[in-house]
Amino acid sequence: DAGVIQSPRHEVTEMGQEVTLRCKPISGHDYLFWYRQTMMRGLELLIYFNNNVPIDDSGMPEDRFSAKMPNASFSTLKIQPSEPRDSAVYFCASSSGDRGSSPLHFGNGTRLTVT
Amino acid sequence: AQSVSQHNHHVILSEAASLELGCNYSYGGTVNLFWYVQYPGQHLQLLLKYFSGDPLVKGIKGFEAEFIKSKFSFNLRKPSVQWSDTAEYFCAVNAVSGAGSYQLTFGKGTKLSVIP
C-alpha cells in the first residue's frame, strides 16, 4: 500500500499565479479530504468528497479555490489567482468511510509558498 | 456545529515524566474519537481511536486515552515519555450522523517537547 500520494511536495509561486495541487488517495477509499494547516489557524477542512462527489465545500476560503475529483484515484485543488495569505501546508487525506469510524490516512502534504 | 478544545498549546516535559493532554468536545450525540500525531516535518498519523465499548483505549507506542462521556473528554496519556515522542498531537472528533456524512473536527493541536 503506497499510502496517499501528494504532489508536488513544495511549491513556490508568485502572487497572481495559478497553483494546482494533486492527490492520489489509497485505492478503495471512498472519502477524500483536503485540509490546510497554518500556525495561526491549525488544521482546516477545505472540502471533502464521497465517491468522487463533493459533499461539503463550506471550508473553501473563497472562489479562488476549487477542487475536483474526476475519478476515484485522483483529485486536484486549484488556487487561481494565488495570494501570499494562501501560504500553508495542504494535506490530502482519504478514508474508507463507514460513517466516520475509519481513520483518515494523510499524505505528506504540499508546502505552498506564495511570494 | 461541534468544536474541539485542546487547552494546552505547548507542553514541555523531561524524559520519563508522565503525560496527559486534554481534549474536550462539544457535541451531544454519538461521536467517534481520534488522536493523531504529527512528528516534525511529517504528516499526521493515527495514534488511537475510540468508537464504542471500553472507554479506555490503548494505541501505539504506549499511548492510551480515556473517553469520559459525562465530561465530553478524551484525554491522551502516557506513563513515561521519551525524546522520540516530541511531536504535535491532535484530537479529532467525528459526529456520527446521516449515512455518507462526515463531520470530523480537529483541535488546534498540542505541541509536546521532551527534553532528554
PDB file of N, CA and C in Angstrom, chain A residues 9 31 33 35 37 39-43 45 48 50 55 91 95 97 99-104 106-109, chain B residues 32 34 36 38 41-44 46 49 51 88 90 94 96-104 106-108 111:
ATOM      1  N   ARG A   9       5.724  18.251  -3.484  1.00  0.00           N
ATOM      2  CA  ARG A   9       5.987  18.352  -2.049  1.00  0.00           C
ATOM      3  C   ARG A   9       6.152  19.816  -1.643  1.00  0.00           C
ATOM      4  N   TYR A  31     -13.692   8.156   0.555  1.00  0.00           N
ATOM      5  CA  TYR A  31     -13.721   9.546   1.018  1.00  0.00           C
ATOM      6  C   TYR A  31     -12.365  10.178   0.752  1.00  0.00           C
ATOM      7  N   PHE A  33     -10.338  14.031   1.411  1.00  0.00           N
ATOM      8  CA  PHE A  33     -10.411  15.298   2.122  1.00  0.00           C
ATOM      9  C   PHE A  33      -9.225  16.177   1.733  1.00  0.00           C
ATOM     10  N   TYR A  35      -7.222  19.378   3.446  1.00  0.00           N
ATOM     11  CA  TYR A  35      -7.027  20.205   4.625  1.00  0.00           C
ATOM     12  C   TYR A  35      -5.922  21.224   4.365  1.00  0.00           C
ATOM     13  N   GLN A  37      -3.145  23.560   6.674  1.00  0.00           N
ATOM     14  CA  GLN A  37      -2.565  23.718   8.010  1.00  0.00           C
ATOM     15  C   GLN A  37      -1.685  24.962   8.057  1.00  0.00           C
ATOM     16  N   MET A  39       0.083  27.911  11.095  1.00  0.00           N
ATOM     17  CA  MET A  39       0.368  28.115  12.515  1.00  0.00           C
ATOM     18  C   MET A  39      -0.798  28.807  13.202  1.00  0.00           C
ATOM     19  N   MET A  40      -1.375  29.768  12.504  1.00  0.00           N
ATOM     20  CA  MET A  40      -2.410  30.593  13.140  1.00  0.00           C
ATOM     21  C   MET A  40      -3.730  29.858  13.299  1.00  0.00           C
ATOM     22  N   ARG A  41      -4.099  29.074  12.301  1.00  0.00           N
ATOM     23  CA  ARG A  41      -5.446  28.522  12.285  1.00  0.00           C
ATOM     24  C   ARG A  41      -5.492  27.007  12.453  1.00  0.00           C
ATOM     25  N   GLY A  42      -4.315  26.386  12.541  1.00  0.00           N
ATOM     26  CA  GLY A  42      -4.297  24.934  12.723  1.00  0.00           C
ATOM     27  C   GLY A  42      -4.758  24.220  11.468  1.00  0.00           C
ATOM     28  N   LEU A  43      -5.413  23.079  11.664  1.00  0.00           N
ATOM     29  CA  LEU A  43      -5.909  22.267  10.554  1.00  0.00           C
ATOM     30  C   LEU A  43      -7.317  22.695  10.191  1.00  0.00           C
ATOM     31  N   LEU A  45     -10.495  22.017   7.472  1.00  0.00           N
ATOM     32  CA  LEU A  45     -11.050  21.230   6.387  1.00  0.00           C
ATOM     33  C   LEU A  45     -11.534  22.172   5.299  1.00  0.00           C
ATOM     34  N   TYR A  48     -14.533  17.995   1.219  1.00  0.00           N
ATOM     35  CA  TYR A  48     -14.373  16.558   1.132  1.00  0.00           C
ATOM     36  C   TYR A  48     -15.326  15.960   0.111  1.00  0.00           C
ATOM     37  N   ASN A  50     -17.171  12.254  -1.383  1.00  0.00           N
ATOM     38  CA  ASN A  50     -17.578  10.878  -1.147  1.00  0.00           C
ATOM     39  C   ASN A  50     -17.932  10.277  -2.496  1.00  0.00           C
ATOM     40  N   ILE A  55     -19.105  16.788  -1.140  1.00  0.00           N
ATOM     41  CA  ILE A  55     -20.177  16.733  -0.151  1.00  0.00           C
ATOM     42  C   ILE A  55     -20.273  18.047   0.630  1.00  0.00           C
ATOM     43  N   PHE A  91      -2.824  19.374   3.027  1.00  0.00           N
ATOM     44  CA  PHE A  91      -2.841  17.919   3.159  1.00  0.00           C
ATOM     45  C   PHE A  91      -4.060  17.339   2.469  1.00  0.00           C
ATOM     46  N   SER A  95     -10.147   8.038   3.321  1.00  0.00           N
ATOM     47  CA  SER A  95     -10.718   7.153   4.331  1.00  0.00           C
ATOM     48  C   SER A  95     -11.679   6.204   3.645  1.00  0.00           C
ATOM     49  N   GLY A  97     -14.451   5.440   4.948  1.00  0.00           N
ATOM     50  CA  GLY A  97     -15.806   5.853   5.275  1.00  0.00           C
ATOM     51  C   GLY A  97     -16.376   5.111   6.446  1.00  0.00           C
ATOM     52  N   ARG A  99     -19.215   5.597   7.848  1.00  0.00           N
ATOM     53  CA  ARG A  99     -19.866   6.591   8.685  1.00  0.00           C
ATOM     54  C   ARG A  99     -18.932   7.202   9.715  1.00  0.00           C
ATOM     55  N   GLY A 100     -17.720   7.416   9.321  1.00  0.00           N
ATOM     56  CA  GLY A 100     -16.804   8.165  10.168  1.00  0.00           C
ATOM     57  C   GLY A 100     -16.037   7.347  11.172  1.00  0.00           C
ATOM     58  N   SER A 101     -16.181   6.046  11.139  1.00  0.00           N
ATOM     59  CA  SER A 101     -15.453   5.236  12.105  1.00  0.00           C
ATOM     60  C   SER A 101     -14.072   4.852  11.617  1.00  0.00           C
ATOM     61  N   SER A 102     -13.819   5.068  10.341  1.00  0.00           N
ATOM     62  CA  SER A 102     -12.497   4.746   9.817  1.00  0.00           C
ATOM     63  C   SER A 102     -11.598   5.966   9.913  1.00  0.00           C
ATOM     64  N   PRO A 103     -10.368   5.785  10.335  1.00  0.00           N
ATOM     65  CA  PRO A 103      -9.477   6.940  10.472  1.00  0.00           C
ATOM     66  C   PRO A 103      -9.055   7.485   9.116  1.00  0.00           C
ATOM     67  N   LEU A 104      -8.558   8.706   9.134  1.00  0.00           N
ATOM     68  CA  LEU A 104      -8.020   9.307   7.928  1.00  0.00           C
ATOM     69  C   LEU A 104      -6.570   8.891   7.741  1.00  0.00           C
ATOM     70  N   PHE A 106      -3.338  10.327   5.898  1.00  0.00           N
ATOM     71  CA  PHE A 106      -2.874  11.583   5.326  1.00  0.00           C
ATOM     72  C   PHE A 106      -1.707  11.374   4.370  1.00  0.00           C
ATOM     73  N   GLY A 107      -1.651  12.237   3.358  1.00  0.00           N
ATOM     74  CA  GLY A 107      -0.467  12.321   2.523  1.00  0.00           C
ATOM     75  C   GLY A 107       0.594  13.155   3.212  1.00  0.00           C
ATOM     76  N   ASN A 108       1.741  13.282   2.559  1.00  0.00           N
ATOM     77  CA  ASN A 108       2.863  14.024   3.142  1.00  0.00           C
ATOM     78  C   ASN A 108       2.713  15.534   3.026  1.00  0.00           C
ATOM     79  N   GLY A 109       1.690  15.973   2.309  1.00  0.00           N
ATOM     80  CA  GLY A 109       1.417  17.401   2.236  1.00  0.00           C
ATOM     81  C   GLY A 109       2.180  18.105   1.132  1.00  0.00           C
TER      82      GLY A 109
ATOM     83  N   ASN B  32     -17.256   9.523  17.284  1.00  0.00           N
ATOM     84  CA  ASN B  32     -16.046   8.721  17.151  1.00  0.00           C
ATOM     85  C   ASN B  32     -14.879   9.642  17.459  1.00  0.00           C
ATOM     86  N   PHE B  34     -10.590  10.405  17.980  1.00  0.00           N
ATOM     87  CA  PHE B  34      -9.282  10.050  17.454  1.00  0.00           C
ATOM     88  C   PHE B  34      -8.205  10.943  18.084  1.00  0.00           C
ATOM     89  N   TYR B  36      -4.350  11.970  16.728  1.00  0.00           N
ATOM     90  CA  TYR B  36      -3.345  11.872  15.673  1.00  0.00           C
ATOM     91  C   TYR B  36      -2.050  12.509  16.178  1.00  0.00           C
ATOM     92  N   GLN B  38       1.722  14.218  14.795  1.00  0.00           N
ATOM     93  CA  GLN B  38       2.472  14.754  13.659  1.00  0.00           C
ATOM     94  C   GLN B  38       3.897  15.005  14.115  1.00  0.00           C
ATOM     95  N   GLY B  41       7.967  17.827  10.569  1.00  0.00           N
ATOM     96  CA  GLY B  41       8.144  17.713   9.128  1.00  0.00           C
ATOM     97  C   GLY B  41       7.379  16.580   8.473  1.00  0.00           C
ATOM     98  N   GLN B  42       6.529  15.911   9.223  1.00  0.00           N
ATOM     99  CA  GLN B  42       5.817  14.769   8.655  1.00  0.00           C
ATOM    100  C   GLN B  42       4.298  15.018   8.631  1.00  0.00           C
ATOM    101  N   HIS B  43       3.580  14.045   8.091  1.00  0.00           N
ATOM    102  CA  HIS B  43       2.131  14.160   8.029  1.00  0.00           C
ATOM    103  C   HIS B  43       1.500  13.578   9.294  1.00  0.00           C
ATOM    104  N   LEU B  44       0.225  13.777   9.438  1.00  0.00           N
ATOM    105  CA  LEU B  44      -0.495  13.254  10.600  1.00  0.00           C
ATOM    106  C   LEU B  44      -0.649  11.739  10.481  1.00  0.00           C
ATOM    107  N   LEU B  46      -2.358   8.253  12.664  1.00  0.00           N
ATOM    108  CA  LEU B  46      -3.288   7.854  13.708  1.00  0.00           C
ATOM    109  C   LEU B  46      -2.537   7.258  14.892  1.00  0.00           C
ATOM    110  N   LYS B  49      -7.914   5.362  18.468  1.00  0.00           N
ATOM    111  CA  LYS B  49      -9.281   5.756  18.132  1.00  0.00           C
ATOM    112  C   LYS B  49     -10.261   5.082  19.084  1.00  0.00           C
ATOM    113  N   PHE B  51     -14.471   4.089  19.197  1.00  0.00           N
ATOM    114  CA  PHE B  51     -15.793   4.093  18.577  1.00  0.00           C
ATOM    115  C   PHE B  51     -16.869   3.710  19.585  1.00  0.00           C
ATOM    116  N   GLU B  88       3.587  17.038  17.548  1.00  0.00           N
ATOM    117  CA  GLU B  88       2.340  17.759  17.812  1.00  0.00           C
ATOM    118  C   GLU B  88       1.204  16.745  17.802  1.00  0.00           C
ATOM    119  N   PHE B  90      -2.923  15.939  17.897  1.00  0.00           N
ATOM    120  CA  PHE B  90      -4.219  16.492  17.530  1.00  0.00           C
ATOM    121  C   PHE B  90      -5.334  15.546  17.963  1.00  0.00           C
ATOM    122  N   ASN B  94     -15.457  12.991  15.384  1.00  0.00           N
ATOM    123  CA  ASN B  94     -16.392  12.861  14.270  1.00  0.00           C
ATOM    124  C   ASN B  94     -17.792  12.644  14.809  1.00  0.00           C
ATOM    125  N   VAL B  96     -21.278  11.369  14.549  1.00  0.00           N
ATOM    126  CA  VAL B  96     -21.951  10.336  13.761  1.00  0.00           C
ATOM    127  C   VAL B  96     -23.350  10.811  13.438  1.00  0.00           C
ATOM    128  N   SER B  97     -23.593  10.976  12.138  1.00  0.00           N
ATOM    129  CA  SER B  97     -24.929  11.436  11.738  1.00  0.00           C
ATOM    130  C   SER B  97     -25.407  10.600  10.564  1.00  0.00           C
ATOM    131  N   GLY B  98     -25.965  11.254   9.569  1.00  0.00           N
ATOM    132  CA  GLY B  98     -26.572  10.517   8.478  1.00  0.00           C
ATOM    133  C   GLY B  98     -25.563   9.755   7.638  1.00  0.00           C
ATOM    134  N   ALA B  99     -26.054   8.759   6.919  1.00  0.00           N
ATOM    135  CA  ALA B  99     -25.177   7.974   6.059  1.00  0.00           C
ATOM    136  C   ALA B  99     -24.508   8.876   5.038  1.00  0.00           C
ATOM    137  N   GLY B 100     -23.217   8.679   4.867  1.00  0.00           N
ATOM    138  CA  GLY B 100     -22.470   9.458   3.885  1.00  0.00           C
ATOM    139  C   GLY B 100     -21.926  10.757   4.414  1.00  0.00           C
ATOM    140  N   SER B 101     -22.418  11.217   5.559  1.00  0.00           N
ATOM    141  CA  SER B 101     -21.937  12.496   6.075  1.00  0.00           C
ATOM    142  C   SER B 101     -20.698  12.278   6.936  1.00  0.00           C
ATOM    143  N   TYR B 102     -19.906  13.292   7.052  1.00  0.00           N
ATOM    144  CA  TYR B 102     -18.634  13.166   7.737  1.00  0.00           C
ATOM    145  C   TYR B 102     -18.334  14.517   8.353  1.00  0.00           C
ATOM    146  N   GLN B 103     -18.386  14.591   9.669  1.00  0.00           N
ATOM    147  CA  GLN B 103     -18.153  15.868  10.330  1.00  0.00           C
ATOM    148  C   GLN B 103     -16.987  15.722  11.294  1.00  0.00           C
ATOM    149  N   LEU B 104     -15.809  15.554  10.729  1.00  0.00           N
ATOM    150  CA  LEU B 104     -14.606  15.390  11.535  1.00  0.00           C
ATOM    151  C   LEU B 104     -14.019  16.754  11.831  1.00  0.00           C
ATOM    152  N   PHE B 106     -10.994  18.800  13.974  1.00  0.00           N
ATOM    153  CA  PHE B 106      -9.720  18.688  14.674  1.00  0.00           C
ATOM    154  C   PHE B 106      -9.571  19.801  15.700  1.00  0.00           C
ATOM    155  N   GLY B 107      -8.913  19.485  16.795  1.00  0.00           N
ATOM    156  CA  GLY B 107      -8.471  20.526  17.708  1.00  0.00           C
ATOM    157  C   GLY B 107      -7.274  21.241  17.110  1.00  0.00           C
ATOM    158  N   LYS B 108      -6.844  22.314  17.774  1.00  0.00           N
ATOM    159  CA  LYS B 108      -5.747  23.114  17.239  1.00  0.00           C
ATOM    160  C   LYS B 108      -4.377  22.501  17.499  1.00  0.00           C
ATOM    161  N   LYS B 111       1.580  20.975  21.122  1.00  0.00           N
ATOM    162  CA  LYS B 111       2.964  20.652  20.800  1.00  0.00           C
ATOM    163  C   LYS B 111       3.639  20.098  22.058  1.00  0.00           C
TER     164      LYS B 111
END
